[in-house]
CSV table of C-alpha atoms in Angstrom, one decimal:
chain,number,residue,atom,x,y,z
A,1,MET,CA,-97.1,-38.3,7.8
A,2,TYR,CA,-95.5,-39.5,4.6
A,3,SER,CA,-94.3,-37.1,2.0
A,4,PHE,CA,-94.6,-38.6,-1.4
A,5,LEU,CA,-92.4,-37.2,-4.2
A,6,VAL,CA,-93.9,-38.4,-7.5
A,7,ASN,CA,-92.5,-38.4,-11.1
A,8,PRO,CA,-95.6,-38.9,-13.1
A,9,ALA,CA,-93.6,-39.1,-16.3
A,10,SER,CA,-91.6,-42.1,-15.1
A,11,ARG,CA,-91.9,-45.3,-17.3
A,12,SER,CA,-93.2,-43.1,-20.1
A,13,GLY,CA,-96.1,-41.7,-18.1
A,14,ARG,CA,-97.1,-44.8,-16.2
A,15,GLY,CA,-95.9,-43.0,-13.0
A,16,GLN,CA,-99.1,-41.2,-12.7
A,17,LYS,CA,-101.2,-44.4,-13.1
A,18,TYR,CA,-99.0,-46.1,-10.3
A,19,TRP,CA,-99.6,-43.0,-8.1
A,20,GLU,CA,-103.4,-43.3,-8.4
A,21,ARG,CA,-103.3,-46.9,-7.2
A,22,ILE,CA,-101.1,-45.9,-4.2
A,23,LYS,CA,-103.3,-42.8,-3.5
A,24,SER,CA,-106.4,-45.0,-3.3
A,25,ILE,CA,-104.8,-47.3,-0.7
A,26,LEU,CA,-103.7,-44.3,1.4
A,27,GLU,CA,-107.1,-42.8,1.4
A,28,GLU,CA,-108.9,-46.1,2.0
A,29,ARG,CA,-106.9,-46.6,5.2
A,30,LEU,CA,-106.9,-42.9,6.3
A,31,ILE,CA,-103.2,-42.7,6.2
A,32,PRO,CA,-102.0,-39.1,6.4
A,33,TYR,CA,-99.9,-38.1,3.5
A,34,GLN,CA,-98.8,-35.1,1.4
A,35,VAL,CA,-97.8,-35.4,-2.2
A,36,TYR,CA,-95.6,-33.4,-4.5
A,37,PHE,CA,-95.3,-33.8,-8.3
A,38,SER,CA,-92.3,-33.1,-10.5
A,39,LYS,CA,-93.0,-31.3,-13.8
A,40,GLY,CA,-89.5,-31.4,-15.2
A,41,PRO,CA,-85.8,-31.8,-14.5
A,42,GLY,CA,-84.7,-30.3,-11.3
A,43,ASP,CA,-88.0,-30.2,-9.7
A,44,MET,CA,-87.2,-33.0,-7.4
A,45,VAL,CA,-84.0,-31.4,-6.2
A,46,ASN,CA,-85.9,-28.2,-5.2
A,47,LEU,CA,-88.8,-30.1,-3.6
A,48,SER,CA,-86.4,-32.2,-1.5
A,49,ARG,CA,-84.3,-29.2,-0.6
A,50,ARG,CA,-87.3,-27.2,0.5
A,51,LEU,CA,-88.8,-30.1,2.6
A,52,THR,CA,-85.6,-31.0,4.4
A,53,GLY,CA,-84.1,-27.6,4.7
A,54,ALA,CA,-86.8,-26.6,7.1
A,55,LEU,CA,-86.1,-29.5,9.5
A,56,THR,CA,-84.7,-28.6,12.9
A,57,PRO,CA,-82.5,-30.7,15.4
A,58,ASP,CA,-85.4,-30.9,18.0
A,59,GLY,CA,-88.1,-31.3,15.4
A,60,GLU,CA,-89.8,-34.4,14.0
A,61,ASP,CA,-88.3,-36.4,11.2
A,62,ILE,CA,-89.6,-36.2,7.7
A,63,HIS,CA,-90.3,-39.4,5.7
A,64,LEU,CA,-89.8,-38.9,2.0
A,65,VAL,CA,-91.3,-41.6,-0.3
A,66,VAL,CA,-90.0,-41.4,-3.8
A,67,LEU,CA,-92.1,-42.8,-6.6
A,68,GLY,CA,-90.0,-42.9,-9.8
A,69,GLY,CA,-86.9,-44.4,-11.3
A,70,ASP,CA,-83.3,-44.4,-10.3
A,71,GLY,CA,-83.0,-41.0,-11.8
A,72,THR,CA,-85.8,-39.6,-9.7
A,73,ALA,CA,-84.3,-41.0,-6.5
A,74,ASN,CA,-81.0,-39.5,-7.5
A,75,GLU,CA,-82.6,-36.0,-7.8
A,76,VAL,CA,-84.2,-36.3,-4.4
A,77,VAL,CA,-80.9,-37.2,-2.8
A,78,GLN,CA,-79.3,-34.1,-4.4
A,79,GLY,CA,-81.6,-31.9,-2.5
A,80,ILE,CA,-81.6,-33.4,1.1
A,81,GLU,CA,-80.3,-30.8,3.5
A,82,ASN,CA,-80.5,-32.6,6.7
A,83,PHE,CA,-79.7,-36.4,6.4
A,84,SER,CA,-80.0,-37.0,10.1
A,85,LYS,CA,-83.7,-36.0,10.2
A,86,THR,CA,-84.7,-37.5,6.9
A,87,ARG,CA,-86.2,-41.0,6.4
A,88,PHE,CA,-86.0,-42.2,2.7
A,89,SER,CA,-88.1,-44.8,1.0
A,90,TYR,CA,-88.4,-45.8,-2.6
A,91,ILE,CA,-91.1,-47.2,-4.8
A,92,PRO,CA,-89.6,-48.1,-8.2
A,93,THR,CA,-91.4,-47.2,-11.3
A,94,GLY,CA,-88.5,-46.6,-13.8
A,95,SER,CA,-87.1,-48.8,-16.5
A,96,SER,CA,-83.8,-49.7,-14.8
A,97,ASN,CA,-84.7,-50.0,-11.1
A,98,ASP,CA,-81.2,-51.0,-10.1
A,99,LEU,CA,-81.6,-49.7,-6.6
A,100,ALA,CA,-84.7,-51.9,-6.2
A,101,ARG,CA,-82.9,-54.8,-7.7
A,102,ASP,CA,-80.1,-54.7,-5.2
A,103,THR,CA,-82.2,-54.1,-2.1
A,104,GLY,CA,-84.9,-56.6,-2.9
A,105,ILE,CA,-87.6,-53.9,-3.2
A,106,SER,CA,-90.6,-55.2,-5.2
A,107,ARG,CA,-91.1,-53.7,-8.5
A,108,ASN,CA,-94.8,-54.0,-7.9
A,109,PRO,CA,-95.7,-50.5,-6.6
A,110,VAL,CA,-98.5,-51.8,-4.3
A,111,GLU,CA,-96.3,-54.4,-2.7
A,112,ALA,CA,-93.4,-51.8,-2.3
A,113,LEU,CA,-95.9,-49.5,-0.6
A,114,GLU,CA,-97.3,-52.4,1.7
A,115,ARG,CA,-93.8,-53.0,2.9
A,116,ILE,CA,-93.2,-49.4,3.8
A,117,LEU,CA,-96.5,-49.2,5.6
A,118,ALA,CA,-96.2,-52.4,7.4
A,119,SER,CA,-92.7,-53.5,8.2
A,120,ALA,CA,-90.1,-50.9,6.9
A,121,ARG,CA,-87.0,-50.8,9.0
A,122,GLU,CA,-84.1,-48.4,9.0
A,123,GLN,CA,-81.2,-49.7,6.9
A,124,PRO,CA,-78.5,-47.1,6.8
A,125,MET,CA,-77.1,-46.6,3.3
A,126,ASP,CA,-73.9,-45.1,1.9
A,127,VAL,CA,-74.1,-42.0,-0.2
A,128,GLY,CA,-71.5,-41.5,-2.9
A,129,PHE,CA,-70.1,-38.1,-4.0
A,130,LEU,CA,-68.7,-37.0,-7.3
A,131,HIS,CA,-66.5,-33.9,-7.5
A,132,TYR,CA,-65.4,-32.4,-10.8
A,133,ASN,CA,-61.8,-31.2,-10.8
A,134,THR,CA,-62.4,-30.2,-14.4
A,135,ALA,CA,-65.6,-29.9,-16.4
A,136,TYR,CA,-66.5,-29.3,-20.0
A,137,SER,CA,-69.7,-28.4,-21.7
A,138,SER,CA,-71.6,-30.9,-23.7
A,139,ASP,CA,-71.8,-28.7,-26.8
A,140,GLY,CA,-68.2,-28.7,-28.1
A,141,GLY,CA,-66.4,-29.7,-25.1
A,142,GLN,CA,-65.4,-26.2,-24.0
A,143,PRO,CA,-64.3,-25.6,-20.3
A,144,LEU,CA,-67.2,-24.4,-18.1
A,145,GLU,CA,-67.0,-20.9,-17.0
A,146,LYS,CA,-68.3,-21.9,-13.6
A,147,PRO,CA,-67.2,-25.0,-11.6
A,148,ALA,CA,-69.6,-27.9,-12.1
A,149,GLU,CA,-71.6,-28.7,-8.9
A,150,ASP,CA,-70.8,-31.8,-6.9
A,151,ARG,CA,-73.2,-34.6,-7.5
A,152,ARG,CA,-74.4,-37.4,-5.0
A,153,PHE,CA,-75.4,-40.9,-6.1
A,154,LEU,CA,-76.9,-44.0,-4.5
A,155,VAL,CA,-76.0,-46.8,-7.0
A,156,SER,CA,-73.1,-45.8,-9.0
A,157,SER,CA,-71.1,-43.3,-10.8
A,158,GLY,CA,-69.2,-43.9,-14.0
A,159,ILE,CA,-66.9,-42.4,-16.7
A,160,GLY,CA,-66.6,-43.5,-20.3
A,161,PHE,CA,-68.8,-45.9,-22.3
A,162,ASP,CA,-71.5,-46.4,-19.8
A,163,ALA,CA,-71.9,-42.6,-19.2
A,164,GLY,CA,-71.9,-42.1,-22.9
A,165,VAL,CA,-74.8,-44.6,-23.3
A,166,CYS,CA,-76.7,-42.7,-20.6
A,167,GLN,CA,-76.2,-39.4,-22.1
A,168,GLU,CA,-77.4,-40.4,-25.5
A,169,ALA,CA,-80.4,-42.2,-24.1
A,170,MET,CA,-81.5,-39.0,-22.2
A,171,HIS,CA,-81.9,-37.3,-25.4
A,172,SER,CA,-83.2,-40.3,-27.5
A,173,LYS,CA,-86.4,-39.5,-29.6
A,174,ILE,CA,-87.4,-43.1,-29.8
A,175,LYS,CA,-86.9,-44.0,-26.0
A,176,ASP,CA,-90.4,-43.1,-24.9
A,177,PHE,CA,-92.0,-44.9,-27.9
A,178,LEU,CA,-90.1,-48.1,-27.1
A,179,ASN,CA,-90.8,-47.9,-23.4
A,180,LYS,CA,-94.5,-47.6,-24.1
A,181,ALA,CA,-94.3,-50.7,-26.3
A,182,GLY,CA,-92.4,-52.5,-23.5
A,183,MET,CA,-89.2,-52.6,-25.6
A,184,GLY,CA,-87.2,-49.9,-23.8
A,185,LYS,CA,-84.0,-52.0,-23.6
A,186,LEU,CA,-83.7,-51.8,-27.3
A,187,THR,CA,-83.0,-48.1,-27.0
A,188,TYR,CA,-80.0,-48.9,-24.9
A,189,LEU,CA,-78.9,-51.7,-27.1
A,190,GLY,CA,-78.7,-49.5,-30.2
A,191,ILE,CA,-77.0,-46.7,-28.4
A,192,ALA,CA,-74.5,-49.1,-26.8
A,193,LEU,CA,-73.4,-50.4,-30.2
A,194,LYS,CA,-73.0,-46.8,-31.5
A,195,GLN,CA,-71.0,-45.8,-28.3
A,196,LEU,CA,-68.9,-49.0,-28.5
A,197,ILE,CA,-67.5,-47.7,-31.9
A,198,ARG,CA,-66.7,-44.3,-30.5
A,199,SER,CA,-65.1,-45.4,-27.2
A,200,GLY,CA,-61.9,-46.9,-26.1
A,201,ASN,CA,-59.5,-44.2,-27.3
A,202,ALA,CA,-58.5,-42.7,-24.0
A,203,ALA,CA,-56.0,-43.6,-21.3
A,204,ALA,CA,-56.6,-43.2,-17.6
A,205,GLU,CA,-54.9,-43.2,-14.3
A,206,LEU,CA,-56.6,-44.2,-11.0
A,207,THR,CA,-55.5,-43.3,-7.5
A,208,VAL,CA,-57.4,-45.5,-5.0
A,209,GLU,CA,-57.4,-44.7,-1.4
A,210,GLY,CA,-59.1,-45.9,1.7
A,211,ASN,CA,-58.8,-49.7,1.5
A,212,GLY,CA,-55.5,-50.2,3.2
A,213,ASP,CA,-52.5,-48.4,4.5
A,214,SER,CA,-51.4,-46.8,1.3
A,215,SER,CA,-52.9,-45.4,-2.0
A,216,GLN,CA,-52.8,-47.6,-5.1
A,217,LYS,CA,-52.1,-46.1,-8.5
A,218,VAL,CA,-53.3,-47.9,-11.7
A,219,SER,CA,-52.7,-47.0,-15.3
A,220,LEU,CA,-55.3,-48.1,-17.9
A,221,SER,CA,-54.9,-47.9,-21.6
A,222,ARG,CA,-57.6,-47.9,-24.2
A,223,LEU,CA,-60.2,-47.3,-21.6
A,224,MET,CA,-63.8,-48.3,-22.2
A,225,PHE,CA,-65.3,-47.4,-18.8
A,226,ILE,CA,-64.9,-47.2,-15.0
A,227,ALA,CA,-67.9,-48.0,-12.9
A,228,CYS,CA,-67.7,-46.8,-9.2
A,229,MET,CA,-70.3,-48.9,-7.4
A,230,SER,CA,-72.0,-48.6,-4.1
A,231,HIS,CA,-74.5,-51.4,-5.1
A,232,CYS,CA,-74.0,-54.4,-7.2
A,233,TYR,CA,-76.0,-53.5,-10.3
A,234,GLU,CA,-76.2,-50.7,-12.7
A,235,GLY,CA,-77.5,-50.1,-16.2
A,236,GLY,CA,-80.7,-52.1,-15.9
A,237,GLY,CA,-79.1,-55.3,-14.4
A,238,PHE,CA,-75.4,-55.4,-15.2
A,239,TYR,CA,-74.0,-57.2,-12.2
A,240,PHE,CA,-70.8,-55.3,-12.4
A,241,CYS,CA,-69.7,-55.6,-8.7
A,242,PRO,CA,-71.0,-58.9,-7.1
A,243,GLY,CA,-70.9,-58.6,-3.3
A,244,ALA,CA,-70.7,-54.8,-3.1
A,245,ASP,CA,-72.0,-53.6,0.2
A,246,ALA,CA,-73.9,-50.4,0.2
A,247,SER,CA,-73.3,-49.8,3.8
A,248,ASP,CA,-69.5,-50.4,4.3
A,249,GLY,CA,-68.2,-47.0,3.3
A,250,ILE,CA,-66.3,-48.5,0.3
A,251,LEU,CA,-66.8,-48.2,-3.4
A,252,ASP,CA,-66.3,-51.1,-5.7
A,253,LEU,CA,-64.8,-50.4,-9.1
A,254,CYS,CA,-65.2,-52.3,-12.3
A,255,THR,CA,-62.7,-51.2,-14.9
A,256,VAL,CA,-62.7,-52.4,-18.6
A,257,SER,CA,-59.6,-51.4,-20.6
A,258,GLY,CA,-57.4,-52.7,-23.3
A,259,VAL,CA,-60.2,-55.0,-24.5
A,260,PRO,CA,-60.7,-55.4,-28.3
A,261,LYS,CA,-64.1,-53.8,-29.2
A,262,TRP,CA,-65.3,-57.1,-30.8
A,263,LYS,CA,-64.5,-58.8,-27.4
A,264,VAL,CA,-66.5,-56.2,-25.5
A,265,LEU,CA,-69.6,-57.8,-27.2
A,266,MET,CA,-68.8,-60.9,-25.2
A,267,VAL,CA,-67.8,-59.1,-22.0
A,268,LEU,CA,-71.0,-57.1,-21.5
A,269,PRO,CA,-73.5,-59.9,-21.8
A,270,SER,CA,-71.4,-61.9,-19.2
A,271,ALA,CA,-71.8,-59.1,-16.8
A,272,PHE,CA,-75.5,-59.9,-16.3
A,273,THR,CA,-74.3,-62.9,-14.4
A,274,GLY,CA,-71.1,-61.5,-12.9
A,275,LYS,CA,-68.9,-63.6,-15.0
A,276,HIS,CA,-67.0,-60.7,-16.8
A,277,TYR,CA,-63.9,-60.7,-14.6
A,278,ARG,CA,-62.7,-63.9,-16.3
A,279,TYR,CA,-61.7,-61.8,-19.3
A,280,ASN,CA,-58.3,-60.0,-19.5
A,281,GLY,CA,-58.7,-56.2,-19.1
A,282,VAL,CA,-61.7,-56.4,-16.7
A,283,GLU,CA,-60.4,-55.6,-13.2
A,284,ARG,CA,-61.9,-54.8,-9.8
A,285,TYR,CA,-60.6,-52.3,-7.2
A,286,CYS,CA,-62.0,-51.0,-3.9
A,287,GLY,CA,-61.6,-47.8,-2.0
A,288,SER,CA,-63.4,-45.0,-0.2
A,289,SER,CA,-61.9,-42.2,-2.4
A,290,ILE,CA,-60.9,-42.6,-6.1
A,291,ARG,CA,-59.4,-40.0,-8.4
A,292,ILE,CA,-59.7,-40.6,-12.1
A,293,ARG,CA,-57.8,-38.7,-14.7
A,294,THR,CA,-58.2,-39.4,-18.4
A,295,THR,CA,-56.3,-38.1,-21.4
A,296,VAL,CA,-59.4,-36.7,-23.1
A,297,PRO,CA,-62.7,-35.5,-21.5
A,298,LEU,CA,-65.4,-38.2,-21.2
A,299,TRP,CA,-69.0,-38.3,-20.1
A,300,VAL,CA,-69.6,-38.9,-16.5
A,301,HIS,CA,-72.8,-40.1,-14.8
A,302,THR,CA,-74.4,-40.4,-11.3
A,303,ASP,CA,-77.1,-43.1,-11.2
A,304,GLY,CA,-77.5,-42.7,-15.0
A,305,GLU,CA,-77.8,-38.8,-14.8
A,306,VAL,CA,-75.3,-36.9,-17.0
A,307,THR,CA,-74.5,-33.3,-16.7
A,308,CYS,CA,-71.1,-32.7,-18.4
A,309,LEU,CA,-67.8,-34.1,-19.5
A,310,SER,CA,-64.6,-34.3,-17.5
A,311,ASP,CA,-61.0,-35.6,-17.6
A,312,ASP,CA,-60.4,-35.3,-13.8
A,313,ILE,CA,-63.0,-36.3,-11.1
A,314,LEU,CA,-62.9,-37.4,-7.5
A,315,VAL,CA,-65.3,-40.1,-6.4
A,316,SER,CA,-65.9,-40.7,-2.7
A,317,CYS,CA,-68.3,-42.4,-0.3
A,318,SER,CA,-69.9,-41.3,3.0
A,319,ARG,CA,-70.7,-44.3,5.1
A,320,GLN,CA,-74.3,-44.9,6.1
A,321,LEU,CA,-75.3,-41.3,5.6
A,322,LEU,CA,-78.8,-42.0,4.3
A,323,ARG,CA,-81.6,-43.4,6.6
A,324,PHE,CA,-83.1,-45.8,4.1
A,325,TYR,CA,-86.4,-47.5,5.0
A,326,TYR,CA,-87.6,-50.6,3.2
């Protein structure tokens, strides 16, 4: 029995059409399944929590198959209550699909389904965790009355410029229009140029632990962003951390600081091929636990999902927690 969690709105509504193709294959082959659809933000978290919360140690596993983008997969992971009894598969239908890009999952939904049905094997995958030591509201930057909830992630978590781009894209009025026209990346390009002007005014201090005998402290001035990566890619193909291993329990960090804004326009395109580390101010660190403190609150994302601002976060990694099937 496969439990499909479908985001029909992914890829500006194409998710529903992709599901219809998958549904016809399942029914033609008499493959047992159940399907659940999201109707808005948070639905996938609640569905995942309900389906996995009822699992018992001596009961059968549940196999969740997520049809959506990286953000949909992120929501489902937030809700998993019983990782040991949950199998997780992914059929990418989003615009970025960085999880699929790094794992080699076909972006053709039918081909991805065929792999799951015919030859999917368990590949344990790390799950990242983000804890807000401080959190501020998006409307005015006031401290939140209640502590912000911890977040999980599969691909990456970041603070600064990349999160700012994600936050603005989430509320962009022209994103859906450009996605339907096959030009969704233009949304991010325009937003990135705007965020570039605003960014780079904060300093940061990193405390990196879990990759050696002692912790490492790093000070960064004129911070653009810090990307904490479990996989190699984020942001629709930026190859920020070549060689990152999503099952080793270690997060790879890409930091960009002290780089003139005009030069960032050269650094970012070079990141599509992993050549960005040749520039001064672009550095790489590794650890299983990273504390990041900044001089001003900045946007923070998990797999491109943004909930609030923070100037003090703790990012960690739980090795091979997710039973990933592909």
